[in-house]
PDB file of C-alpha atoms in Angstrom:
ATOM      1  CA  UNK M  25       7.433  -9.583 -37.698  1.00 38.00           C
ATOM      2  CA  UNK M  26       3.598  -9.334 -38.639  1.00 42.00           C
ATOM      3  CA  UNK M  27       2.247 -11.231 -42.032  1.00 44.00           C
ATOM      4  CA  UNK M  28       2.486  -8.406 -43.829  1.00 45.00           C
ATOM      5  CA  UNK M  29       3.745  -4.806 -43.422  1.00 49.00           C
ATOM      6  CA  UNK M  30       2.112  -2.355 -40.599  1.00 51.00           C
ATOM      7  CA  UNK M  31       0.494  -0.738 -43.829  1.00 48.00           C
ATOM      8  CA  UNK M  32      -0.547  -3.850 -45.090  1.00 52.00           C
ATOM      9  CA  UNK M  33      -1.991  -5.610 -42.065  1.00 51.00           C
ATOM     10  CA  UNK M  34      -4.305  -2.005 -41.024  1.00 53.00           C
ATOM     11  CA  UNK M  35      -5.453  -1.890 -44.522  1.00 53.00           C
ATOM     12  CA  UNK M  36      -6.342  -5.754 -44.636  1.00 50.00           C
ATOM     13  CA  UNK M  37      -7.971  -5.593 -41.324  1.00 50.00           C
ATOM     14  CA  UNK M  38      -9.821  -2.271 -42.272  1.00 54.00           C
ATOM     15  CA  UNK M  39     -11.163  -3.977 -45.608  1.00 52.00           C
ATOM     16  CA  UNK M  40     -12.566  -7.436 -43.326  1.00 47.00           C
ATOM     17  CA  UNK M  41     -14.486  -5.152 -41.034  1.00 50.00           C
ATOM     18  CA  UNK M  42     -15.709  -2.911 -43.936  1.00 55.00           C
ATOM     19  CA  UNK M  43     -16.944  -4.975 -46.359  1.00 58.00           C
ATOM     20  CA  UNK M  44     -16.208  -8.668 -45.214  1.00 70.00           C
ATOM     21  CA  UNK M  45     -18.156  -8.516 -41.905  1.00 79.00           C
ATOM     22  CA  UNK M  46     -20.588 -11.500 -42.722  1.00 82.00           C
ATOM     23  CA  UNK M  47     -17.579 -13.578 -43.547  1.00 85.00           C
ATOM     24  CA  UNK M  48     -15.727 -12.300 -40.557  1.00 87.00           C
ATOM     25  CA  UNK M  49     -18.539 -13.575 -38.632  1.00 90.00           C
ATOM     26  CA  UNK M  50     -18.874 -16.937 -39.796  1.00 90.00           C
ATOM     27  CA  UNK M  51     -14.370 -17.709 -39.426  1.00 91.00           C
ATOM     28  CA  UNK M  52     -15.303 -16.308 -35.763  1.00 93.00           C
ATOM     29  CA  UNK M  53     -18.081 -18.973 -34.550  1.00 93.00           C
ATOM     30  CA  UNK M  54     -15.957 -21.623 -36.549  1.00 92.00           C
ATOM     31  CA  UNK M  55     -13.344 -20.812 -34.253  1.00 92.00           C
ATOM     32  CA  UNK M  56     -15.532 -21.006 -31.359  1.00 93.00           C
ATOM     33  CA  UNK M  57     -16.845 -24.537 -32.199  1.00 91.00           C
ATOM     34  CA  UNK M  58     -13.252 -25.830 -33.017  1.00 91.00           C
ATOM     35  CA  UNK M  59     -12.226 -24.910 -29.749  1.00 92.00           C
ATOM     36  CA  UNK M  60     -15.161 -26.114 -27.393  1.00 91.00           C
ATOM     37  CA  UNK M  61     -14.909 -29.234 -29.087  1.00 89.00           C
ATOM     38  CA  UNK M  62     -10.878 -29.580 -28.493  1.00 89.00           C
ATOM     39  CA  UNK M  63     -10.878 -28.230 -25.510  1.00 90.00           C
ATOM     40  CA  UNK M  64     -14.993 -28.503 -23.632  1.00 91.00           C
ATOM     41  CA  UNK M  65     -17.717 -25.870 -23.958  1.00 90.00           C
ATOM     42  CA  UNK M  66     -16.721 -24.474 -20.592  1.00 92.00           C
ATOM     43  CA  UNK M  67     -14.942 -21.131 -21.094  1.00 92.00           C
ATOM     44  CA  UNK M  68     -13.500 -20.457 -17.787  1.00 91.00           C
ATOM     45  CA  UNK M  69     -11.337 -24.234 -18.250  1.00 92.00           C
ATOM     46  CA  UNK M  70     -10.980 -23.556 -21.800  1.00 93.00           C
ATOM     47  CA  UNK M  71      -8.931 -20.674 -22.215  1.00 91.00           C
ATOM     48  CA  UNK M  72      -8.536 -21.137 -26.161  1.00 92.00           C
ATOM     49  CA  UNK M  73     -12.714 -20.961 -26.553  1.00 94.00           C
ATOM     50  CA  UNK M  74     -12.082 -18.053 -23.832  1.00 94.00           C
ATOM     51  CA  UNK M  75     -10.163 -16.076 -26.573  1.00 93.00           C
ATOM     52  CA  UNK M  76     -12.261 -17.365 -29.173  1.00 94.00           C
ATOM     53  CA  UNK M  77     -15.729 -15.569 -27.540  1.00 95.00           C
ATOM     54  CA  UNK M  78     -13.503 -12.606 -26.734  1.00 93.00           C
ATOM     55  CA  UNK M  79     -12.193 -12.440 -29.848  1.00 92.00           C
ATOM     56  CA  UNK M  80     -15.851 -12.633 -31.564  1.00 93.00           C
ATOM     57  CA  UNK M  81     -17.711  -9.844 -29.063  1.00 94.00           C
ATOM     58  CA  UNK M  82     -14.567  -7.535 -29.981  1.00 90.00           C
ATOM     59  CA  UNK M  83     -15.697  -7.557 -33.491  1.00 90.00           C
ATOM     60  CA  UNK M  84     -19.288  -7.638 -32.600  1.00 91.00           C
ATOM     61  CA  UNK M  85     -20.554 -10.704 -33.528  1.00 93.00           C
ATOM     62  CA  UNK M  86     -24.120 -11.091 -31.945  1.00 94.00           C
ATOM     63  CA  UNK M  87     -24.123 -12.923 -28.476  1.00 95.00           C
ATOM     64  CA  UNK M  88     -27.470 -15.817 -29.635  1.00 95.00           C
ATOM     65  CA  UNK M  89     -24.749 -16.628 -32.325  1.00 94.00           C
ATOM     66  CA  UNK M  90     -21.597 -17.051 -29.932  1.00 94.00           C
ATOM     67  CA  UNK M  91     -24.141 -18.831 -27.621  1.00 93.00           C
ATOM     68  CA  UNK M  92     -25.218 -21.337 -30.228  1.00 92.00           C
ATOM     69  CA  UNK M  93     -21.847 -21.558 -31.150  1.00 92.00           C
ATOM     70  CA  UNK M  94     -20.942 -22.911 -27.337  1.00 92.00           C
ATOM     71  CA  UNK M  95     -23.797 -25.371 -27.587  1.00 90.00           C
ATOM     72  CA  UNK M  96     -22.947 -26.886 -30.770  1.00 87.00           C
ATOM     73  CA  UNK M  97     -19.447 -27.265 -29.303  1.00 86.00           C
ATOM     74  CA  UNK M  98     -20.947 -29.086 -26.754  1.00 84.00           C
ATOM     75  CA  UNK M  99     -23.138 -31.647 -28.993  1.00 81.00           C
ATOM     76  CA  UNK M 100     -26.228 -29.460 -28.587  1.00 76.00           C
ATOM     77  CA  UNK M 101     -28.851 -28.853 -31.537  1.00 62.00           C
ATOM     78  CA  UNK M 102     -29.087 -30.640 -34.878  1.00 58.00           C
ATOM     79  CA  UNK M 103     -26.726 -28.665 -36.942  1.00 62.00           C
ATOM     80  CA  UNK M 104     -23.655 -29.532 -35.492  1.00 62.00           C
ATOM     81  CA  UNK M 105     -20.870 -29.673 -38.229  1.00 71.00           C
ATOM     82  CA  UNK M 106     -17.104 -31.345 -38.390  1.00 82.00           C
ATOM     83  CA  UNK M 107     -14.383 -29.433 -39.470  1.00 87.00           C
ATOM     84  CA  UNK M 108     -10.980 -30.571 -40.730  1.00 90.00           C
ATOM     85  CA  UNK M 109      -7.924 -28.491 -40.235  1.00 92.00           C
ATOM     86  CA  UNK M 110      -5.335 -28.140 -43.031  1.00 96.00           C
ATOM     87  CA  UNK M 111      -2.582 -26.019 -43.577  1.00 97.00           C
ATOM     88  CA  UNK M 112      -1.875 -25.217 -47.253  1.00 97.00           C
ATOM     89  CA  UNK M 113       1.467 -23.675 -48.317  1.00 98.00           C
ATOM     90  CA  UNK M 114       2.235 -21.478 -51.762  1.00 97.00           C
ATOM     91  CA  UNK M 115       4.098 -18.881 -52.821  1.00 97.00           C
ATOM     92  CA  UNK M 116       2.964 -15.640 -54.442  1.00 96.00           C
ATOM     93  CA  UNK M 117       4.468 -13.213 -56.774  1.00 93.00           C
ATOM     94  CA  UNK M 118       8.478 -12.564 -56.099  1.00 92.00           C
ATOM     95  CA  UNK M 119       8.512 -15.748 -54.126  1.00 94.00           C
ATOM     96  CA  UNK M 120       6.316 -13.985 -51.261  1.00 96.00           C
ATOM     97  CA  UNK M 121       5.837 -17.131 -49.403  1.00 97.00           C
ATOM     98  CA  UNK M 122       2.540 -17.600 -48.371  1.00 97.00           C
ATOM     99  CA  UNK M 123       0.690 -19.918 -45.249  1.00 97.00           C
ATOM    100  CA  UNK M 124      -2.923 -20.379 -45.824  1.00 97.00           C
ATOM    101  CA  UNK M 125      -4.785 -21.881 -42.487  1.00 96.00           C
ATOM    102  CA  UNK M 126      -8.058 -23.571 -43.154  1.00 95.00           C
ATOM    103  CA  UNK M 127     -11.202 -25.176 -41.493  1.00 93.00           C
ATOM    104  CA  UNK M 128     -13.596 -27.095 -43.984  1.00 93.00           C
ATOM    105  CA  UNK M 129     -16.289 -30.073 -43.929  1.00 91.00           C
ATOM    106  CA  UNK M 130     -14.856 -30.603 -46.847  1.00 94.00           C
ATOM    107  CA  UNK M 131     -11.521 -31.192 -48.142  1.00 94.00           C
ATOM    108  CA  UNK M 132     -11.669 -31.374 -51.172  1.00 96.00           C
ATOM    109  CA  UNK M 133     -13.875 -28.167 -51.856  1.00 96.00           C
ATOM    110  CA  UNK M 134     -11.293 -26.579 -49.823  1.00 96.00           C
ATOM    111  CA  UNK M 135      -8.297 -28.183 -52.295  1.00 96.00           C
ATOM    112  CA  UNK M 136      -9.618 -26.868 -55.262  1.00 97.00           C
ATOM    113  CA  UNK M 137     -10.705 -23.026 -53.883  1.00 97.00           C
ATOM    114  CA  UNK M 138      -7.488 -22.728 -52.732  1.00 97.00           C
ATOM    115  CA  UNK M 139      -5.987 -23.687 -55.988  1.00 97.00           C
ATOM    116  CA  UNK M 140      -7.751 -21.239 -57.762  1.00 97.00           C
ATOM    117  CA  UNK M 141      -7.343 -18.315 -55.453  1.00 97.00           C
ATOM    118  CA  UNK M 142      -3.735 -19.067 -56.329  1.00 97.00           C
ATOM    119  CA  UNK M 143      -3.289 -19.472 -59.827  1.00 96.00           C
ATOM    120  CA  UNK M 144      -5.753 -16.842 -60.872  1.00 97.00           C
ATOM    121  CA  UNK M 145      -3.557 -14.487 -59.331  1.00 96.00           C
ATOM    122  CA  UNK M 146       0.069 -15.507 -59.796  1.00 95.00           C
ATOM    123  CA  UNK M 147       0.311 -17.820 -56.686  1.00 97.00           C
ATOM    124  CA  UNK M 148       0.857 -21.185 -57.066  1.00 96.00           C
ATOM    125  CA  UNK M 149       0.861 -24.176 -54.661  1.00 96.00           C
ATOM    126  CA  UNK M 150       3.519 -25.243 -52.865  1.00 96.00           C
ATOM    127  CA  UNK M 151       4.592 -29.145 -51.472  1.00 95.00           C
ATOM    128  CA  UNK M 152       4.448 -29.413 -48.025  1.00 94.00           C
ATOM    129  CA  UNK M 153       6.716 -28.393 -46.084  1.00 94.00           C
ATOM    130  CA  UNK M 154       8.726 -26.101 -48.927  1.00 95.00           C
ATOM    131  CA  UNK M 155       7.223 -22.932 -47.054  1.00 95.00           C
ATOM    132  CA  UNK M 156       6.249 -23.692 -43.777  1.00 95.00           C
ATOM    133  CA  UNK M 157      10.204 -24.010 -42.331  1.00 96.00           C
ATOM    134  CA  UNK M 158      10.056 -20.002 -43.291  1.00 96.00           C
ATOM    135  CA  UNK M 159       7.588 -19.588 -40.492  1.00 96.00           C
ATOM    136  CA  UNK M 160       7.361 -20.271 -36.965  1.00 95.00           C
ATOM    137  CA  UNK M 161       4.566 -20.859 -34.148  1.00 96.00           C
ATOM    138  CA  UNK M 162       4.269 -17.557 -31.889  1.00 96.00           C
ATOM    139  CA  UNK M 163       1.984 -16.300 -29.076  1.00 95.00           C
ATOM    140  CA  UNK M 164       0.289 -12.897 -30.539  1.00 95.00           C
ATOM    141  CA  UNK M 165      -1.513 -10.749 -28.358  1.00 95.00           C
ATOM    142  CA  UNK M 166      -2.301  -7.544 -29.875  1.00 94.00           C
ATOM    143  CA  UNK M 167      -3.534  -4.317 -27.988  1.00 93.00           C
ATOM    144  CA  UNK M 168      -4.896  -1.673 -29.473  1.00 89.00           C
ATOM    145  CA  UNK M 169      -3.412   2.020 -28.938  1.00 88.00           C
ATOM    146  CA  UNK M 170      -4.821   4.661 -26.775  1.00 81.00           C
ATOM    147  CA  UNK M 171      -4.449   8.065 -24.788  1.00 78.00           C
ATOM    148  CA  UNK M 172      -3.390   5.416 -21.498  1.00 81.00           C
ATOM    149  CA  UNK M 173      -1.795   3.270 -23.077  1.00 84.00           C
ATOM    150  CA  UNK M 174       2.444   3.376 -24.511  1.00 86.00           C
ATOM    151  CA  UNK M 175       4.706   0.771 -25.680  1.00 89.00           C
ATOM    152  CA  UNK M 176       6.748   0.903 -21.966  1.00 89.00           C
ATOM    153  CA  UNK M 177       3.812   0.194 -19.478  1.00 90.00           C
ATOM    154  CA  UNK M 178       2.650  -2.425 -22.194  1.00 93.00           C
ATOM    155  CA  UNK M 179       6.426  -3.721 -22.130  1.00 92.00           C
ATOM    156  CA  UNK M 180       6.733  -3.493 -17.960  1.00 93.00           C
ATOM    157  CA  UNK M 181       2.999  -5.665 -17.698  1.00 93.00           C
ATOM    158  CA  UNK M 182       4.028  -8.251 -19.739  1.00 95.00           C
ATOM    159  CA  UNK M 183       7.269  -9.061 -19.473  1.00 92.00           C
ATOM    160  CA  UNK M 184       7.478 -11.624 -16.211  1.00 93.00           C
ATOM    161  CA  UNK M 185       4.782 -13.290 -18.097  1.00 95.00           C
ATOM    162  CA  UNK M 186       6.634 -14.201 -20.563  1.00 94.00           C
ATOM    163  CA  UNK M 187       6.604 -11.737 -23.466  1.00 95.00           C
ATOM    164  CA  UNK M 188       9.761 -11.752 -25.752  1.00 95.00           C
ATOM    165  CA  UNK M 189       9.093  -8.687 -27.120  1.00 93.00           C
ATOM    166  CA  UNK M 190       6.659  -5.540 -27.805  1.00 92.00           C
ATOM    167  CA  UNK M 191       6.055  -4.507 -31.376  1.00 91.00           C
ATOM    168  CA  UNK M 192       4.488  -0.961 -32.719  1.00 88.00           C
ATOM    169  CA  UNK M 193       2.067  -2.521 -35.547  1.00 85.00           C
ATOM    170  CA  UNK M 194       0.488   1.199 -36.054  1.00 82.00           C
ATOM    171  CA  UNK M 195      -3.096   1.431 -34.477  1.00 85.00           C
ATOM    172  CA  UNK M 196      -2.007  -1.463 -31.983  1.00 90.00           C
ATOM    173  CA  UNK M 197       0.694  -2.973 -30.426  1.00 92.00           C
ATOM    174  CA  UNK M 198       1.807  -6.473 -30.923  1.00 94.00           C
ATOM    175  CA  UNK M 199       3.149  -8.867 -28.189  1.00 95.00           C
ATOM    176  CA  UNK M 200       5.052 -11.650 -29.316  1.00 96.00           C
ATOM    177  CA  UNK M 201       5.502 -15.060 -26.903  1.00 96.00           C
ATOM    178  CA  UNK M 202       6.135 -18.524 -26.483  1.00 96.00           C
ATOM    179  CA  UNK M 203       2.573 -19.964 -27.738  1.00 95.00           C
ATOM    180  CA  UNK M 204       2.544 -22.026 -24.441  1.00 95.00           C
ATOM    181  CA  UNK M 205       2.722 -18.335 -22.511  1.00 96.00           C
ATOM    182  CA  UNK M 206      -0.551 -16.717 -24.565  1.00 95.00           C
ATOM    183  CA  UNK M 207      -2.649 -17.290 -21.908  1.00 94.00           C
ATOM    184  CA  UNK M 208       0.040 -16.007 -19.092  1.00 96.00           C
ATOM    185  CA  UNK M 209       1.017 -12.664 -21.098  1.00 96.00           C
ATOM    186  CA  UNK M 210      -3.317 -11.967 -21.820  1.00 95.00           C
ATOM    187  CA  UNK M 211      -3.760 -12.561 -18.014  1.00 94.00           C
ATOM    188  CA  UNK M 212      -0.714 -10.476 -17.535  1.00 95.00           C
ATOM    189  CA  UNK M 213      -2.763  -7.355 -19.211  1.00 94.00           C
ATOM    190  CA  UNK M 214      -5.746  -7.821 -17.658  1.00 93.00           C
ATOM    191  CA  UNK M 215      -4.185  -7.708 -14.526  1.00 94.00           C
ATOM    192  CA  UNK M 216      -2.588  -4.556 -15.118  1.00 93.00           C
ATOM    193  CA  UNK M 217      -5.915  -3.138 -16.209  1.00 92.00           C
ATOM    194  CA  UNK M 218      -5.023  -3.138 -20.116  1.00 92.00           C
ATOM    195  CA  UNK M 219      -7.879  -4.473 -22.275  1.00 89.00           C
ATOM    196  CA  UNK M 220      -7.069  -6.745 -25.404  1.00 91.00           C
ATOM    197  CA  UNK M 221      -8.105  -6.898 -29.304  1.00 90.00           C
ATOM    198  CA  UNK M 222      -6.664 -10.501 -29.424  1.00 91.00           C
ATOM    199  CA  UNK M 223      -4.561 -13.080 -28.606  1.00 93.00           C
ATOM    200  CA  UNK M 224      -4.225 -16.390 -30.521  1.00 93.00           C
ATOM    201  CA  UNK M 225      -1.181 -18.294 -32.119  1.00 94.00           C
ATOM    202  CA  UNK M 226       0.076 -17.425 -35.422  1.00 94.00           C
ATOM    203  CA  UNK M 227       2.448 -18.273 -37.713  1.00 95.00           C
ATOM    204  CA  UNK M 228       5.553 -15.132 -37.855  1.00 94.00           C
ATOM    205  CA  UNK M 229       8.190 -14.880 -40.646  1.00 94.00           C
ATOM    206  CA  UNK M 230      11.696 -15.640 -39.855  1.00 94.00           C
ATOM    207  CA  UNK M 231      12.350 -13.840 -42.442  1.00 93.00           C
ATOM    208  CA  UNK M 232      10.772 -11.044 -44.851  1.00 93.00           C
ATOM    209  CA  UNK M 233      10.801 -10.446 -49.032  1.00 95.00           C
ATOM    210  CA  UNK M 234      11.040  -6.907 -49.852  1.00 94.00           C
ATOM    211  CA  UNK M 235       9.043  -5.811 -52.869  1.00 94.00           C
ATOM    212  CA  UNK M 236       8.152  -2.907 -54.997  1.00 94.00           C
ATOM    213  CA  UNK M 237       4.828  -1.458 -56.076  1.00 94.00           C
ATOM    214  CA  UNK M 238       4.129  -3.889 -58.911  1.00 95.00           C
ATOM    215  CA  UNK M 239       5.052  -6.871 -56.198  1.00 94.00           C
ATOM    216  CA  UNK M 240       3.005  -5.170 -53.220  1.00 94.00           C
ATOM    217  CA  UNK M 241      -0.046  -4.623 -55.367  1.00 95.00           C
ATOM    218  CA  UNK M 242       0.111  -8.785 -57.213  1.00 95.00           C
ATOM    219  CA  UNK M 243       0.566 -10.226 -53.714  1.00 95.00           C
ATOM    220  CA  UNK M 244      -2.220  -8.344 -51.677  1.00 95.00           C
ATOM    221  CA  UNK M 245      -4.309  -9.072 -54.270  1.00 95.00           C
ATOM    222  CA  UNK M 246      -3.192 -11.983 -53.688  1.00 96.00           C
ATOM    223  CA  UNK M 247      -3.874 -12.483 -50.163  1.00 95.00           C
ATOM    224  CA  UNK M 248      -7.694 -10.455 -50.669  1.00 92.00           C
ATOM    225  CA  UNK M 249      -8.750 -13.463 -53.106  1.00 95.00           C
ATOM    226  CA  UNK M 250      -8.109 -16.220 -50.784  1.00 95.00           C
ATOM    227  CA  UNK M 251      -9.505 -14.213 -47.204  1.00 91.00           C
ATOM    228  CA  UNK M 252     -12.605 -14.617 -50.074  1.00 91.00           C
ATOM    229  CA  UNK M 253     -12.066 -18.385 -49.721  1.00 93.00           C
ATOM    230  CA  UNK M 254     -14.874 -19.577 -47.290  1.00 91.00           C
ATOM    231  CA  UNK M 255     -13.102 -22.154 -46.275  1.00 94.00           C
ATOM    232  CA  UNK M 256      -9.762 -20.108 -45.394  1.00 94.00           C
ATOM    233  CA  UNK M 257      -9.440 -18.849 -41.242  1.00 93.00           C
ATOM    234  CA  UNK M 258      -5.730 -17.041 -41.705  1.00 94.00           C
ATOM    235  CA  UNK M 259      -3.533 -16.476 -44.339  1.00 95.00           C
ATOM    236  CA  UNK M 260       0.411 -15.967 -43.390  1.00 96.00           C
ATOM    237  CA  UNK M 261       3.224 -14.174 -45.621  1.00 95.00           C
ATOM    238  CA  UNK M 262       6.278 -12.733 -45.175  1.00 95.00           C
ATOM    239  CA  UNK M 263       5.428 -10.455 -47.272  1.00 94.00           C
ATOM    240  CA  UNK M 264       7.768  -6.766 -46.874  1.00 93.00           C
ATOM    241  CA  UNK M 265       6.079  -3.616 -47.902  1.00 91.00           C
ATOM    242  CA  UNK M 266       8.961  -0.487 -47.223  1.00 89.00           C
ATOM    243  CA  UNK M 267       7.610   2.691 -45.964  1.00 87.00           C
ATOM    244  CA  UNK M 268       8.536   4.394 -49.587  1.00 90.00           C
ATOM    245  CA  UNK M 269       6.529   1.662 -51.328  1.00 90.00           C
ATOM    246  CA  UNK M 270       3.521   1.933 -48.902  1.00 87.00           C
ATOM    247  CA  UNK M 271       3.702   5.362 -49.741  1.00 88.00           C
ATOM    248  CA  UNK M 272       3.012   4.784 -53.408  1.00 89.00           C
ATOM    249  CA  UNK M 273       0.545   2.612 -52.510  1.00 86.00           C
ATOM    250  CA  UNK M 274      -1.399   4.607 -50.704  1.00 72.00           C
TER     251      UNK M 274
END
């Protein structure tokens, strides 16, 4: 039930961390501010900015930049900066439908990179609305796989917290929950002595398109031009890569 296929989603997440880390950065401390300003600059009451740092030391962003982060979340310092959520919906090629999450100072800039992420590369935009019913709101803690750790123990730690069920993405396994039971299901790890890549809210496909190679290779390319967006934090498909077509792929 991940965006994209477990081939898909290891290779995007391979090719952020590779070659995309200054970008990475920058969606990470955005995160940070948006959620010390929801929520307060205090961590241990705030446990989506708690996620947020976690989240951002995981993929080693420098600790002066989550701290300054924190204080601009908390009104400190002179470059403070407002962002605007939007959601953006589209479609990509073989009616791949696609969820683009963004954070911007500036709508319109945001408007018109997403538009051309899209139709230079067979998407095109969608009204809203049109795509988003294909989706819906889930708790997504993801742990990453190791010599201690299996899908059962994962399974056994989780599941009084609220987990609805365990998933084998590949290098990691994903934990699907109510978005209301994130926190409960990360605590639920940590208490069992399992550490955590992440754990957030996402949108999941109710449903998947399968595609071939020529389909795979027009909608990741898809997907790589607008993670080039600045202004884009997450993009969403339901996007169905089989194993046979991951294999030509790769």
């Amino acid at each position: 039930m991940a965006g994209h296929s477990k081939w898909a989603t290891t290779k995007h997440k391979k090719a952020v961390l590779d070659s995309r880390r200054s970008k990475l950065f920058a969606r990470l401390i955005k995160n940070i501010e948006v959620a010390g300003r929801t929520g307060g600059p205090d961590p241990a009451g705030n446990p989506t900015l708690y996620d947020a740092i976690q989240k951002a030391k995981k993929n080693s962003v420098p600790a002066d930049n989550i701290e300054r982060a924190i204080k601009r979340a908390a009104g400190e310092g002179d470059d403070g900066v407002q962002y605007e959520s939007i959601l953006y919906e589209g479609y990509a090629a073989g009616g791949v439908a696609i969820l683009m999450e963004c954070l911007t100072d500036n709508r319109n800039r945001a408007a018109s990179d997403v538009r051309v992420a899209l139709s230079r590369n067979g998407g095109s935009l969608a009204d809203p609305g049109s795509v988003s019913y294909l989706f819906h709101r889930k708790g997504v803690v993801e742990v990453a796989k190791g010599d201690d750790v299996n899908e059962d123990d994962i399974l056994m730690a989780v599941l009084d917290a609220g987990a609805e069920e365990v998933n084998d993405e590949g290098e990691s396994f994903e934990i699907l929950c109510d978005p209301n039971d994130v926190v409960a299901v990360r605590s639920a790890l940590q208490d069992a002595g399992f550490d955590y890549d992440s754990a957030e809210v996402q949108f999941v496909p109710t449903m998947k398109v399968e595609v071939d190679k020529e389909g795979a290779e027009k909608v990741l390319k898809l997907i790589d031009a607008l993670d080039d967006v600045d202004d884009i934090q997450n993009v969403y498909s339901n996007l169905d890569i089989p194993d046979h077509v991951a294999a030509e792929l790769d």
